[in-house]
PDB file of C-alpha atoms in Angstrom:
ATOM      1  CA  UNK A   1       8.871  21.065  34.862  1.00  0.00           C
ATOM      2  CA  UNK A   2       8.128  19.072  31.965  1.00  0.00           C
ATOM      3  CA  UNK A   3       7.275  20.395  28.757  1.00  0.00           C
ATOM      4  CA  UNK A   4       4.730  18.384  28.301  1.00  0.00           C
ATOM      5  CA  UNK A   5       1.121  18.393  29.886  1.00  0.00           C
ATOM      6  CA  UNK A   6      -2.010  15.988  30.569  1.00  0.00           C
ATOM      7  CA  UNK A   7      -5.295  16.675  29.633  1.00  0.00           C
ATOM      8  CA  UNK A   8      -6.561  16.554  33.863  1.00  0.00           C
ATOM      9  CA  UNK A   9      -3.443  18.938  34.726  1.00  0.00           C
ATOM     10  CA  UNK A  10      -4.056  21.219  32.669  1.00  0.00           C
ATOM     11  CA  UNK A  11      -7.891  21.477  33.313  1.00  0.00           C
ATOM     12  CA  UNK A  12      -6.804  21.870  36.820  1.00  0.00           C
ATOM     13  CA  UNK A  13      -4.405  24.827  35.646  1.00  0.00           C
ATOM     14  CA  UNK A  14      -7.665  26.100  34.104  1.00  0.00           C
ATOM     15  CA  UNK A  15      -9.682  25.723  37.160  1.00  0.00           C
ATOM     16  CA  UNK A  16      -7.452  27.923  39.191  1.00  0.00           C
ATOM     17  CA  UNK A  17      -6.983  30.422  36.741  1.00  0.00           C
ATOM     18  CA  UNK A  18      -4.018  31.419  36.741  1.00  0.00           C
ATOM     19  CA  UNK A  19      -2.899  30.137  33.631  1.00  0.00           C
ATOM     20  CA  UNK A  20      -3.048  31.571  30.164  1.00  0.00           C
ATOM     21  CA  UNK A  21      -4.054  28.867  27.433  1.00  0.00           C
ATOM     22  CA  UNK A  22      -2.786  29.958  23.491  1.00  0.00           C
ATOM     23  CA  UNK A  23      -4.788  27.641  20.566  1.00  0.00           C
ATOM     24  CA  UNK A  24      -2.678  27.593  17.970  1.00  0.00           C
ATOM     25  CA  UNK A  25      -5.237  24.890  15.616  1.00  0.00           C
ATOM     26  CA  UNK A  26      -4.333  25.970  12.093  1.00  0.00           C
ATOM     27  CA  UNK A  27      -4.831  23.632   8.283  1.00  0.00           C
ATOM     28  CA  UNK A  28      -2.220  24.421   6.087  1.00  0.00           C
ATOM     29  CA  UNK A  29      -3.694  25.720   3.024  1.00  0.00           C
ATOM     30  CA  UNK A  30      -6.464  26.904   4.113  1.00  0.00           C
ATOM     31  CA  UNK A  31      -4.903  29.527   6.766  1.00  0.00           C
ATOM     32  CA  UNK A  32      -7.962  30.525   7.771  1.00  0.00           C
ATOM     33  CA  UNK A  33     -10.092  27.729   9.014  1.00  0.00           C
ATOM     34  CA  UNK A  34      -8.162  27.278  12.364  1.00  0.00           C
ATOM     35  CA  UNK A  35      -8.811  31.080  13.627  1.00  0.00           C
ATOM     36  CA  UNK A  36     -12.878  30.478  12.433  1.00  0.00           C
ATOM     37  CA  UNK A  37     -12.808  27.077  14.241  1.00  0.00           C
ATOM     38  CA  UNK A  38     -11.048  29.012  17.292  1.00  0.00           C
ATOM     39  CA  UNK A  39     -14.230  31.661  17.166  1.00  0.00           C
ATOM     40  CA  UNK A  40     -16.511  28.610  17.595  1.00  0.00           C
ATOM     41  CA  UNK A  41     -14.741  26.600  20.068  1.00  0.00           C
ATOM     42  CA  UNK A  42     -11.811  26.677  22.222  1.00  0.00           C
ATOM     43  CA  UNK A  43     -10.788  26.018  25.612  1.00  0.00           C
ATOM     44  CA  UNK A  44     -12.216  28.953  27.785  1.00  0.00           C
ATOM     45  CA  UNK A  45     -10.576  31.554  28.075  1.00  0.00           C
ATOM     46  CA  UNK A  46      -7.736  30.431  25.467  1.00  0.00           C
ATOM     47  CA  UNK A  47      -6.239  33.140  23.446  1.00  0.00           C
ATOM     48  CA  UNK A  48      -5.632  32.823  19.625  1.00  0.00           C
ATOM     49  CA  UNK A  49      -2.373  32.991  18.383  1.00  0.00           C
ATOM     50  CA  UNK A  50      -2.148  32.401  14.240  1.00  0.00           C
ATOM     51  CA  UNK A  51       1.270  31.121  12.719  1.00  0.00           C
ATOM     52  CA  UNK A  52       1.444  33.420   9.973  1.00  0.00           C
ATOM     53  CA  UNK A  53      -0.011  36.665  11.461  1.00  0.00           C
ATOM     54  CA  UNK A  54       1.549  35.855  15.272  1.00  0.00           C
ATOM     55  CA  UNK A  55       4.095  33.293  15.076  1.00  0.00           C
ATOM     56  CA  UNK A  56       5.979  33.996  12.488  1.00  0.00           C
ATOM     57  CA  UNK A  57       7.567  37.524  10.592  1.00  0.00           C
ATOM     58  CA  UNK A  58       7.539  38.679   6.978  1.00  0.00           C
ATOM     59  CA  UNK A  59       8.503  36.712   4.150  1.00  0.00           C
ATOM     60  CA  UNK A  60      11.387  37.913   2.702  1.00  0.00           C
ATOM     61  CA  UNK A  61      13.506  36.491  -0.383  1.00  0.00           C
ATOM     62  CA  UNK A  62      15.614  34.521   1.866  1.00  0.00           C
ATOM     63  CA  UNK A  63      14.631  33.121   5.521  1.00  0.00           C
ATOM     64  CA  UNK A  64      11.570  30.276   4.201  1.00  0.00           C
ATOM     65  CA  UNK A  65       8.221  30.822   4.766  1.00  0.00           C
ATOM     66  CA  UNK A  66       8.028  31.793   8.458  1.00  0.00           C
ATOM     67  CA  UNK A  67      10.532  33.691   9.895  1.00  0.00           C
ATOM     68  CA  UNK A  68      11.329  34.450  13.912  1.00  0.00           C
ATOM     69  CA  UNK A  69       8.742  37.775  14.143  1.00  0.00           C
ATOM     70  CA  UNK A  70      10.912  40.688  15.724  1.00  0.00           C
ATOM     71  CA  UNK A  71      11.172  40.455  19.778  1.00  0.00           C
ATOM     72  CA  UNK A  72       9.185  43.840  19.520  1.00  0.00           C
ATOM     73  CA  UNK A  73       6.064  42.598  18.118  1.00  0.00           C
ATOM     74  CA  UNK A  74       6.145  39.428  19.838  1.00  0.00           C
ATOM     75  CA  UNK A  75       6.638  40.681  23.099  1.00  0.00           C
ATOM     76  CA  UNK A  76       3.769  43.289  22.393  1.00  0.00           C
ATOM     77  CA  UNK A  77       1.438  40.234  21.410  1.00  0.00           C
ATOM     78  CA  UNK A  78       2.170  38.275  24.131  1.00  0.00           C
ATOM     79  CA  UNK A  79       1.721  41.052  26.568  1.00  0.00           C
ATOM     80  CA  UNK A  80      -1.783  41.521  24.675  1.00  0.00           C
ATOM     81  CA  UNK A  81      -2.548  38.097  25.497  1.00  0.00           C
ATOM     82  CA  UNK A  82      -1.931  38.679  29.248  1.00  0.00           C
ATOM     83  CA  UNK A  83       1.189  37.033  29.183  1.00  0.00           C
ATOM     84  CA  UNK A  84       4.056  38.442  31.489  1.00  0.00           C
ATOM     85  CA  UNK A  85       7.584  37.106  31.911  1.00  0.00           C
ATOM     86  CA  UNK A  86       6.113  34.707  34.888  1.00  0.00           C
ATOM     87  CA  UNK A  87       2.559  33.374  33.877  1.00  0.00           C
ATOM     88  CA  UNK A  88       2.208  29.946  33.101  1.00  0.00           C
ATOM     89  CA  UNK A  89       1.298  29.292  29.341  1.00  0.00           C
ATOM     90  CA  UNK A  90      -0.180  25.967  28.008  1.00  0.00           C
ATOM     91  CA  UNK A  91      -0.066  25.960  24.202  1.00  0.00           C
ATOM     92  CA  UNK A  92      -2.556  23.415  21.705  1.00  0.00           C
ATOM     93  CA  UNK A  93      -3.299  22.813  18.649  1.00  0.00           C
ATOM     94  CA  UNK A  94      -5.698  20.290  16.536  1.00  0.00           C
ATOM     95  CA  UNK A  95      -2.805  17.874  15.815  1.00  0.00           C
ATOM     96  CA  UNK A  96      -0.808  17.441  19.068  1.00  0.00           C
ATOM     97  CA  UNK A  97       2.366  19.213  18.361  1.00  0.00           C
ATOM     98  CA  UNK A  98       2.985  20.263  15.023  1.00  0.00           C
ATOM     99  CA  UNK A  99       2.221  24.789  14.979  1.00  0.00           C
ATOM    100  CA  UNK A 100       1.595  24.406  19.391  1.00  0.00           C
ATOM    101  CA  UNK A 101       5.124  23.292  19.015  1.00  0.00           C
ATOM    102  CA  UNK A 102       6.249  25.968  17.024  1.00  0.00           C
ATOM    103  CA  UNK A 103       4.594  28.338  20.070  1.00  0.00           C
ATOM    104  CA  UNK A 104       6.151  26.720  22.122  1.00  0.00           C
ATOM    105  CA  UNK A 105       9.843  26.881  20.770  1.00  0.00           C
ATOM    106  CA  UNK A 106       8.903  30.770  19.984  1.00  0.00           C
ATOM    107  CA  UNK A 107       8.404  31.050  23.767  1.00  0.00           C
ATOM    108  CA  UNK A 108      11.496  29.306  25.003  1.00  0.00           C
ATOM    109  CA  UNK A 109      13.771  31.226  22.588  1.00  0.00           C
ATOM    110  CA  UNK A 110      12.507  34.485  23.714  1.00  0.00           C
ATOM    111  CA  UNK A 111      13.077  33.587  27.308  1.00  0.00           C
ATOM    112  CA  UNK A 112       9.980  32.622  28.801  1.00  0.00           C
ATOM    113  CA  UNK A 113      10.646  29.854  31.039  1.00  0.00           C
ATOM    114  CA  UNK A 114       7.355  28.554  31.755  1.00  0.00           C
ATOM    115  CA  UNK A 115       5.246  27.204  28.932  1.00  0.00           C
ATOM    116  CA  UNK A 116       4.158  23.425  28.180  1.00  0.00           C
ATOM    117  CA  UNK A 117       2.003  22.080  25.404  1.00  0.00           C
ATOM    118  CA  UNK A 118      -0.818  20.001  25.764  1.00  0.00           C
ATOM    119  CA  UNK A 119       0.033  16.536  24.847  1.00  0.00           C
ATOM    120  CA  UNK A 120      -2.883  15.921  22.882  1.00  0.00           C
ATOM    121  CA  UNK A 121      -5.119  17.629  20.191  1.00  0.00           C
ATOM    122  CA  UNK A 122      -7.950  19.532  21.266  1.00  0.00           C
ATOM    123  CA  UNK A 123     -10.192  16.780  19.883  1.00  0.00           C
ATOM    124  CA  UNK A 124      -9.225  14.841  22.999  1.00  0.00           C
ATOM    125  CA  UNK A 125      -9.958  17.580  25.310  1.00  0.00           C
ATOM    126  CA  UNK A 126     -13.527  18.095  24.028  1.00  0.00           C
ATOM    127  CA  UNK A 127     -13.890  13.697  23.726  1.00  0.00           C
ATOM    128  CA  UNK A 128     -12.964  13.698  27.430  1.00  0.00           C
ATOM    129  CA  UNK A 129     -15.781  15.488  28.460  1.00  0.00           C
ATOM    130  CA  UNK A 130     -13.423  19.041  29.291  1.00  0.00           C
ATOM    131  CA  UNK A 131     -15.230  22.387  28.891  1.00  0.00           C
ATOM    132  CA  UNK A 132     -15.602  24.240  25.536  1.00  0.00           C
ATOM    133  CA  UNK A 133     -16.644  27.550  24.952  1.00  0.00           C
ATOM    134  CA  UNK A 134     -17.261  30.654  21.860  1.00  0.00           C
ATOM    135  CA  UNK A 135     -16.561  33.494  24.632  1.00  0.00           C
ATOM    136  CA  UNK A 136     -13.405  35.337  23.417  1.00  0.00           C
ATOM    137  CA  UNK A 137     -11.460  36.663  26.710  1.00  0.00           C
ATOM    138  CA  UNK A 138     -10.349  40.300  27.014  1.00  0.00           C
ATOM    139  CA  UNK A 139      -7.221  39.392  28.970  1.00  0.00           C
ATOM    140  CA  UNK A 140      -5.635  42.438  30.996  1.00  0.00           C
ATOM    141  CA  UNK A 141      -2.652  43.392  29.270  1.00  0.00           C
ATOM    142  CA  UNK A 142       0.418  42.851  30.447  1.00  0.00           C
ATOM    143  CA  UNK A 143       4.079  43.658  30.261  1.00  0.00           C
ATOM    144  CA  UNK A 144       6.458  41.039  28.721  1.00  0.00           C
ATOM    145  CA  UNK A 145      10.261  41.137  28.265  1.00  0.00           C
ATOM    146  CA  UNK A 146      11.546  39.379  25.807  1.00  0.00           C
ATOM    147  CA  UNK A 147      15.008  38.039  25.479  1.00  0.00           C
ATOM    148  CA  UNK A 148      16.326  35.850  22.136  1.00  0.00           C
ATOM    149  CA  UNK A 149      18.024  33.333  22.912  1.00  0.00           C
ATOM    150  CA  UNK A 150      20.892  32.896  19.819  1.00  0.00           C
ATOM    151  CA  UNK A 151      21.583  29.563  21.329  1.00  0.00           C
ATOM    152  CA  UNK A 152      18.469  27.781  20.088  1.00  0.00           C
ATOM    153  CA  UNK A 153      18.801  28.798  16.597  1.00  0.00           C
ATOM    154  CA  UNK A 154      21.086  28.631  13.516  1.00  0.00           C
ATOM    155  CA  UNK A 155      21.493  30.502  10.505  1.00  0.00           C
ATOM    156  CA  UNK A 156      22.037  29.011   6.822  1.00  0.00           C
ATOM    157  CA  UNK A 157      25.631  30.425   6.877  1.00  0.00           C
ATOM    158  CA  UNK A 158      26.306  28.085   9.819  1.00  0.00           C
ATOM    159  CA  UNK A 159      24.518  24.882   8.755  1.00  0.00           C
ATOM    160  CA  UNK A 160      26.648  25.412   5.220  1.00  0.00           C
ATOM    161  CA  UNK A 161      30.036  26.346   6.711  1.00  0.00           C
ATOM    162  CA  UNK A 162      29.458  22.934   9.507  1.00  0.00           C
ATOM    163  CA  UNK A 163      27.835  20.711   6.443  1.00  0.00           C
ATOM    164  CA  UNK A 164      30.519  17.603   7.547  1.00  0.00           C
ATOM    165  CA  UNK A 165      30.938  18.267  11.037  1.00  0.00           C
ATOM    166  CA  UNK A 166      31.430  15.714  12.705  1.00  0.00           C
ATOM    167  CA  UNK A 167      30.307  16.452  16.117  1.00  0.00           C
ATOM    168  CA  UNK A 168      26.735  17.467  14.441  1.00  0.00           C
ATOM    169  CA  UNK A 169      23.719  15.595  13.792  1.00  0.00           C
ATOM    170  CA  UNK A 170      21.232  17.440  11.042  1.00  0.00           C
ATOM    171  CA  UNK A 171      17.706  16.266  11.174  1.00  0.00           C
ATOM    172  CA  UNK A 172      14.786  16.318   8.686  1.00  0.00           C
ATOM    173  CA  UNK A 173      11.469  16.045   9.701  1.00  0.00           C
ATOM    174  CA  UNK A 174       9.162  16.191   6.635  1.00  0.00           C
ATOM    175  CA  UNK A 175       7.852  12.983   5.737  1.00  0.00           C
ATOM    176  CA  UNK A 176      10.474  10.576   3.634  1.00  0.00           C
ATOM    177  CA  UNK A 177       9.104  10.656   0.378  1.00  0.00           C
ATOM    178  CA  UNK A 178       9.516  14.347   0.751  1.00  0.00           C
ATOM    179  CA  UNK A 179      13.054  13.908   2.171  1.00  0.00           C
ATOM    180  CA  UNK A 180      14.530  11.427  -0.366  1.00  0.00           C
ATOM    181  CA  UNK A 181      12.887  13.522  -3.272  1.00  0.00           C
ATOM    182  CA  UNK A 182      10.689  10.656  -4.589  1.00  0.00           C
ATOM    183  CA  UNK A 183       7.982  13.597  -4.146  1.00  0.00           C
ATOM    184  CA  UNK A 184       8.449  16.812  -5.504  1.00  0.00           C
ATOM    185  CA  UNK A 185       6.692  19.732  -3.582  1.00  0.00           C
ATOM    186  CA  UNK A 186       6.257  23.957  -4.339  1.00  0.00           C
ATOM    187  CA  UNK A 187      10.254  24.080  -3.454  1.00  0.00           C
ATOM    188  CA  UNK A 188      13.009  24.768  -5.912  1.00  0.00           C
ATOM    189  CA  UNK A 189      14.868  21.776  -5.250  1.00  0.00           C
ATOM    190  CA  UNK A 190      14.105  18.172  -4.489  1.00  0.00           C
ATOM    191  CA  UNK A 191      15.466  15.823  -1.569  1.00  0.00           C
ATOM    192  CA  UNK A 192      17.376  17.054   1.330  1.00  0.00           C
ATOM    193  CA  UNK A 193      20.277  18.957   2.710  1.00  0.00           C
ATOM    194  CA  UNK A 194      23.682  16.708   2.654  1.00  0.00           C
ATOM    195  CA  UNK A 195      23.991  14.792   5.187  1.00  0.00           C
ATOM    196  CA  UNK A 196      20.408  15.242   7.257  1.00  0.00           C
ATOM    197  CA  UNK A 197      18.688  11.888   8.659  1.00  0.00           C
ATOM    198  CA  UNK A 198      15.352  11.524   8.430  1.00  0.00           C
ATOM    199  CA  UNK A 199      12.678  11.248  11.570  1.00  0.00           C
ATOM    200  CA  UNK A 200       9.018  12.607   9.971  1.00  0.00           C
ATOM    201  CA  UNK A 201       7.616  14.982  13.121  1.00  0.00           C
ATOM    202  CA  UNK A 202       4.163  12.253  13.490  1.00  0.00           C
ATOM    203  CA  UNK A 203       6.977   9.932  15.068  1.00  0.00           C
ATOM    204  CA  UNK A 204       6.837  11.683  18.413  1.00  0.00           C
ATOM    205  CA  UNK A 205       3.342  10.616  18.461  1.00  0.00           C
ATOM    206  CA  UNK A 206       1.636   7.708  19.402  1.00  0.00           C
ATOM    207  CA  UNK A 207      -0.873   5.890  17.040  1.00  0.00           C
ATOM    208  CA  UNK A 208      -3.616   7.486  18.744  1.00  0.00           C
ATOM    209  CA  UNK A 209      -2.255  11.182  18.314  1.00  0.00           C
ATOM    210  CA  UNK A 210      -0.749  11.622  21.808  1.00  0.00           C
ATOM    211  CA  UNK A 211       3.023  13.169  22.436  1.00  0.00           C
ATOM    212  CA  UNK A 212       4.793  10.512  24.178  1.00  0.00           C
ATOM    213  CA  UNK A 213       6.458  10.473  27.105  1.00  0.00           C
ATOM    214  CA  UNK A 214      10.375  11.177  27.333  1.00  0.00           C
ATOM    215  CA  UNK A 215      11.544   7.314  27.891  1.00  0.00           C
ATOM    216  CA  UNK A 216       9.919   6.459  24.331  1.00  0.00           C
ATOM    217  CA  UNK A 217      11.454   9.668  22.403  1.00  0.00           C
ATOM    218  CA  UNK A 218      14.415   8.647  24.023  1.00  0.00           C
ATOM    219  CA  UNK A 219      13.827   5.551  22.014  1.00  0.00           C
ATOM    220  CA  UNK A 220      12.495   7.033  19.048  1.00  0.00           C
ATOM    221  CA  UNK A 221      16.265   9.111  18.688  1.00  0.00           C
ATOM    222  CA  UNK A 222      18.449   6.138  20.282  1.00  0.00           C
ATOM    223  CA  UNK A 223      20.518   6.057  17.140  1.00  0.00           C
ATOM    224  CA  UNK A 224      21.744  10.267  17.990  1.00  0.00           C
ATOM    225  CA  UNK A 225      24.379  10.311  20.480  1.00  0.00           C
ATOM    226  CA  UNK A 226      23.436  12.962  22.958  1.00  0.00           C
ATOM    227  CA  UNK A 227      26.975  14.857  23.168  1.00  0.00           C
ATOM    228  CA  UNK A 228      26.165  15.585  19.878  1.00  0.00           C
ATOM    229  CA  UNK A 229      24.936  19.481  18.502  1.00  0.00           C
ATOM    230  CA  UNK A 230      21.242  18.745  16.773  1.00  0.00           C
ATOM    231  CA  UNK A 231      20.224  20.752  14.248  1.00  0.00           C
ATOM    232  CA  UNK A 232      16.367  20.265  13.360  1.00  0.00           C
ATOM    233  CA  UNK A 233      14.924  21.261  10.071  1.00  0.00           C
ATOM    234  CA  UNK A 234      11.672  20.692   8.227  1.00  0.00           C
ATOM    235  CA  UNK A 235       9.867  22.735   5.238  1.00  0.00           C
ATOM    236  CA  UNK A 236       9.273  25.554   6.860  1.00  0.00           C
ATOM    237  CA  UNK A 237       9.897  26.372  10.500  1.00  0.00           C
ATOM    238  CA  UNK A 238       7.588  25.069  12.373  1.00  0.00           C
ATOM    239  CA  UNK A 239       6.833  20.741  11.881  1.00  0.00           C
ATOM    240  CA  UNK A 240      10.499  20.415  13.271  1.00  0.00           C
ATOM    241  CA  UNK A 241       9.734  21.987  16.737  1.00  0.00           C
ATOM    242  CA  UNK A 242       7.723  19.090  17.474  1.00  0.00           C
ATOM    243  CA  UNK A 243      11.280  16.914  16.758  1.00  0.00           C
ATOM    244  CA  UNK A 244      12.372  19.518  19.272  1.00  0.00           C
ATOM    245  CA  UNK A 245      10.536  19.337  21.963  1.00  0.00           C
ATOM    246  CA  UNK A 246      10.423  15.862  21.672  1.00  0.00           C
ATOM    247  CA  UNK A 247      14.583  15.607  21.920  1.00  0.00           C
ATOM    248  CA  UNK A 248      14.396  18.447  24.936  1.00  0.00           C
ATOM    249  CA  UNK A 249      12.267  15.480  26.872  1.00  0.00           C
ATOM    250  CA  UNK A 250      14.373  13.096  25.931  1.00  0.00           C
ATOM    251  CA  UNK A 251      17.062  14.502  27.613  1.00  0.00           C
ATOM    252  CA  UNK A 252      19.157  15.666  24.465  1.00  0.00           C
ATOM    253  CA  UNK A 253      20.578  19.251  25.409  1.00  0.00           C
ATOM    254  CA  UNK A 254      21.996  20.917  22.300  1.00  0.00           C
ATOM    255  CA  UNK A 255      19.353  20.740  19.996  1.00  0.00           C
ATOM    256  CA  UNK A 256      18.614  23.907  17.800  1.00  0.00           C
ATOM    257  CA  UNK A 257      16.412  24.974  15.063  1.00  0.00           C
ATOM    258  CA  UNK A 258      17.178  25.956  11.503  1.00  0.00           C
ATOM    259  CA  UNK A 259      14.189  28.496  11.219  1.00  0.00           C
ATOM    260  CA  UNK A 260      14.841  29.067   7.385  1.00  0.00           C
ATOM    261  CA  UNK A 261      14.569  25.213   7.128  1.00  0.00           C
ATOM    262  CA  UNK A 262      14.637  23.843   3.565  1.00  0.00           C
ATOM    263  CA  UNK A 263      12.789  27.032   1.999  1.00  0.00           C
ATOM    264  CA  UNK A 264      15.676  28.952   3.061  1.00  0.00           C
ATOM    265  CA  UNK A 265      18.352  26.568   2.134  1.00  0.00           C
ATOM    266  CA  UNK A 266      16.996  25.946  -1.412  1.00  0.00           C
ATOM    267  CA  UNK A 267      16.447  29.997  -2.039  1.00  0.00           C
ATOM    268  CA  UNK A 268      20.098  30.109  -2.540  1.00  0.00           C
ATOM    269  CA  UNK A 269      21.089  28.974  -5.921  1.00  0.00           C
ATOM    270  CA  UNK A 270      24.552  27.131  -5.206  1.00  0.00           C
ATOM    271  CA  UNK A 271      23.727  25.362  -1.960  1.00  0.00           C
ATOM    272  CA  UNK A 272      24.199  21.684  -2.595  1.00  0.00           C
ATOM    273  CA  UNK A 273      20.659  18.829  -2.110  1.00  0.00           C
ATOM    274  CA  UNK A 274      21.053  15.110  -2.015  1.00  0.00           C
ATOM    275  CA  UNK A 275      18.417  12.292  -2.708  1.00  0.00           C
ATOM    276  CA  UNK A 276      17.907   9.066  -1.218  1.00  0.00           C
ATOM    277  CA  UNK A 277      18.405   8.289   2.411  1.00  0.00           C
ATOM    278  CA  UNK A 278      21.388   9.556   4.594  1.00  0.00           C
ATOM    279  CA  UNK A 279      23.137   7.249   7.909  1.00  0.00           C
ATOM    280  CA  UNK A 280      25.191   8.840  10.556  1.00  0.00           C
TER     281      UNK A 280
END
């Protein structure tokens, strides 16, 4: 199963019922608009899931801004949602990939094995003529087991300790003025972690906003060998799951994510930040 999903399969998923649809549409810096734009439209019956209250855990003086929430709470919302270890899940957002990938990742490291993300924003779904609704489901509650998966992640102790290695590729995906520090942002530090290439998340998209297809990611990352490890970060957690997901359909295996990403990385006083542009 792909990880991906059309606008017509998934209103046929919808149709059936059978699936359970998560909106995710958030604006950064204004955390509150994409929950009030959920409460007047949203694919029917689509839960809400918001990345600070749902997606991510609390803020502590190291981890960055959004932190894995504990496999307690997590499991408990999802079972709210009327998600079990089996249902289907299709997870959007209002920008194609950037917090419906973070979702998505969330699900896949604590073990559910069948969620895909819409591969467009839900601006296409309503432009296509799909159904739209204000009704907010009361979904049955359900039971779901969740199981981290250490695999997909890495800590700041390992990213520092495997800085040179060799047989690992480090990826940034905030955009490259960001990432060669010719603009400064709310972080201590400016540029990038040693070492990290630079692939801004919007490049998994197409110029009309769509999440392309495996065969052109595949061409997007040519320059990563795939027997390489892949460590993805961003600002915060959550625009480098779209790199993610985008690598997964590419056919690159060992990819993980540095949750802490560069909040976490520049919290610590001697870790060491480079400027300009980085080549494997």
């Amino acid at each position: 199963m792909s990880n991906l999903i059309t606008l017509e399969e998934a209103f046929q998923k919808l149709k059936l019922g059978k699936t359970v649809f998560i909106d995710t549409c958030f604006v950064f810096g204004r955390p509150e608009l994409g929950y009030e734009g959920y409460l007047q439209e949203h694919i029917p019956s689509a839960v809400y899931f918001h990345l600070d209250k749902d997606l991510s855990g609390p803020i502590l003086t190291h981890g960055g801004r959004h932190p894995i929430p504990s496999k307690e709470e997590f499991a408990r919302k999802l079972g709210e949602a009327g998600i079990d270890n089996d249902t289907h899940v299709i997870v959007y957002d209002n920008e194609a990939g950037n917090v419906a990938a973070r979702c998505w990742w969330l699900l896949k490291y604590f073990g559910h094995k069948h969620v895909q993300m819409l591969n467009r924003p839900l601006s296409h779904w309503k432009e296509a003529g799909y159904p739209i609704t204000n009704e907010i489901p009361s979904p049955d509650v359900k039971k779901y087991i969740a199981i981290p998966n250490e695999l997909l992640t890495v800590s700041m102790e390992n990213v520092r300790t495997h800085l040179h290695d060799k047989g690992r590729v480090l990826i940034d995906a905030r955009k490259k003025k960001v990432y060669t520090g010719e603009e400064n942002t709310k972080y201590p530090k400016i540029g990038h972690i040693p070492g990290a290439l630079n692939y801004f998340w919007e490049v998994v998209l197409s110029k009309e906003g769509v999440f392309q297809e495996g065969e052109q990611q595949l061409k997007t990352f040519q320059a990563i060998p795939k027997e390489k490890e892949i460590i993805v970060y961003c600002g915060a957690g959550v625009t480098a799951c779209p790199n993610i997901l985008a690598l997964t359909e590419a056919g690159y295996e060992n990819v993980k994510l540095y949750v802490g990403s560069w909040g976490d990385w520049t919290s610590y006083e001697n870790n060491l930040t480079e400027c300009g542009e980085s080549s494997l």
